[in-house]
């Protein structure tokens, strides 16, 4: 202790200890801390408890639950089975097995058929043997495993940026990143069809939110002209491939806009990685734009990369900030070693076998062309990996999905409130494992049923 420092008084030292331990200090006319009584004390009820309506104490009376039950009851009266939560009995790829029957499958994100690939499985198995099944705690607490950093470095290299951080949930990646980086003095501008995770992140951040019409960059610029000067930081958020509609934005134009108005640009690559570009590197390869031109690359491990989790790629300062400040990274367990190993193996296979990406592009294009030729409403799809079939109502979408299921084709309906009622649809996820015959049979069956 230096001569410029003075020792804490007994009272100050006691109060400091109380704060560290989360205890309330009790002072007796400044005489110090009241003695602690650690003996159990009998609890005495209040004279009269508050009168609470029974509905506030039961989940089956929760307004959201009651609202959810209305369409379920209506579907049951119409003889429609619940189309959700089907149990798949093996690897779900272009084909799957449900309740002992084989189905042609369009309800999996397994775009490059890498989930279940022998090399991916082997990588996960070896990681289990070496590291076990769990990281044990957050990476700040439990430390890291080499495979976690190898995956992050491979993803950073893929985008041509400095670094990457992997989170344990794709949805939580968007929520925590936006909430960590932006606040009440900031503005977030997003495409009107952006994913729920982005909306949740904006809400948590406290930033002002404005949507612009889907892929309408003129509308985006108008918002920037009107609002940019009123906020500190401005973030623009788009998707590489929109998961409901299967179309993409103009990345070069977005980069020009963000530069002109001094904004950050974030691209959600969940459905674009492994799909866009000659080698599957995503929107920047597809549009011929350097990855470093985008401030925040977000993606998921659960689709092309055959794992589970999400990632953010960008400059060193961004990643370091997230690793020390994003609640979903700091206070959540690190990605499990077998999942990291599986995704790393899938990424390497994607780059080593670009024919998978080419085949996916061919099959998706075939599906789109045949559907359009037969007058089916495929919405905005550009034939990347997602092709919707607009049914026009939740009831029609559910009935059509049920009819296809009876014919051995598994595809999920997307109904209100996930989309507007008039935009209710079937959503077909195409895989490189689908054959030309699969696509032809599916379109012919749809033509019969629609």
Coordinates of N, CA and C in Angstrom, one line a residue, residues 8 62 70 87 91 143 189 205 211 229 236 299 346 359 381 390 397 400 404 416-418 422:
X8 N -9.2 1.0 4.3 CA -10.7 1.1 4.4 C -11.1 1.0 5.8
X62 N -53.9 -19.4 -21.1 CA -53.0 -18.3 -21.6 C -53.6 -17.8 -23.0
X70 N -57.4 -22.5 -31.8 CA -58.5 -22.3 -32.7 C -58.3 -22.9 -34.0
X87 N -42.0 -37.5 -37.2 CA -40.8 -38.1 -36.7 C -40.1 -38.8 -37.8
X91 N -31.6 -40.4 -41.6 CA -31.1 -39.1 -42.1 C -32.2 -38.6 -43.1
X143 N -12.4 -22.5 -21.5 CA -11.3 -22.6 -22.5 C -11.8 -23.1 -23.8
X189 N -32.2 -0.7 -40.3 CA -33.1 -0.7 -41.5 C -33.0 -2.2 -42.0
X205 N -32.2 -4.8 -28.6 CA -31.2 -3.7 -28.6 C -31.7 -2.3 -28.2
X211 N -38.6 -0.8 -41.6 CA -38.5 -1.8 -42.7 C -38.6 -1.1 -44.1
X229 N -29.1 11.1 -40.5 CA -28.5 12.2 -39.7 C -29.0 12.2 -38.2
X236 N -27.9 -1.8 -41.8 CA -28.8 -2.3 -42.9 C -28.7 -3.9 -42.8
X299 N -24.2 -16.4 -40.6 CA -24.6 -17.7 -41.2 C -24.9 -18.7 -40.1
X346 N -17.8 -30.7 -43.3 CA -18.8 -30.4 -44.3 C -18.3 -29.2 -45.2
X359 N -24.9 -29.2 -59.0 CA -26.1 -30.1 -59.1 C -27.3 -29.5 -58.4
X381 N -39.4 -16.7 -56.2 CA -38.3 -17.6 -56.2 C -37.4 -17.4 -57.5
X390 N -47.4 -20.9 -53.8 CA -48.4 -20.1 -53.1 C -49.7 -20.8 -53.2
X397 N -53.2 -24.6 -48.1 CA -51.8 -25.1 -48.0 C -51.8 -26.4 -47.2
X400 N -53.3 -29.3 -49.2 CA -52.4 -29.7 -50.3 C -51.2 -30.5 -49.7
X404 N -50.3 -34.4 -50.7 CA -49.0 -34.8 -51.2 C -48.4 -35.9 -50.3
X416 N -50.3 -18.8 -41.8 CA -50.4 -17.7 -41.0 C -50.3 -18.1 -39.5
X417 N -49.5 -17.4 -38.7 CA -49.0 -16.1 -38.9 C -47.5 -16.0 -39.4
X418 N -47.0 -17.2 -39.8 CA -45.6 -17.1 -40.3 C -45.5 -16.3 -41.6
X422 N -53.0 -14.7 -47.2 CA -53.1 -14.8 -48.6 C -51.8 -15.3 -49.3

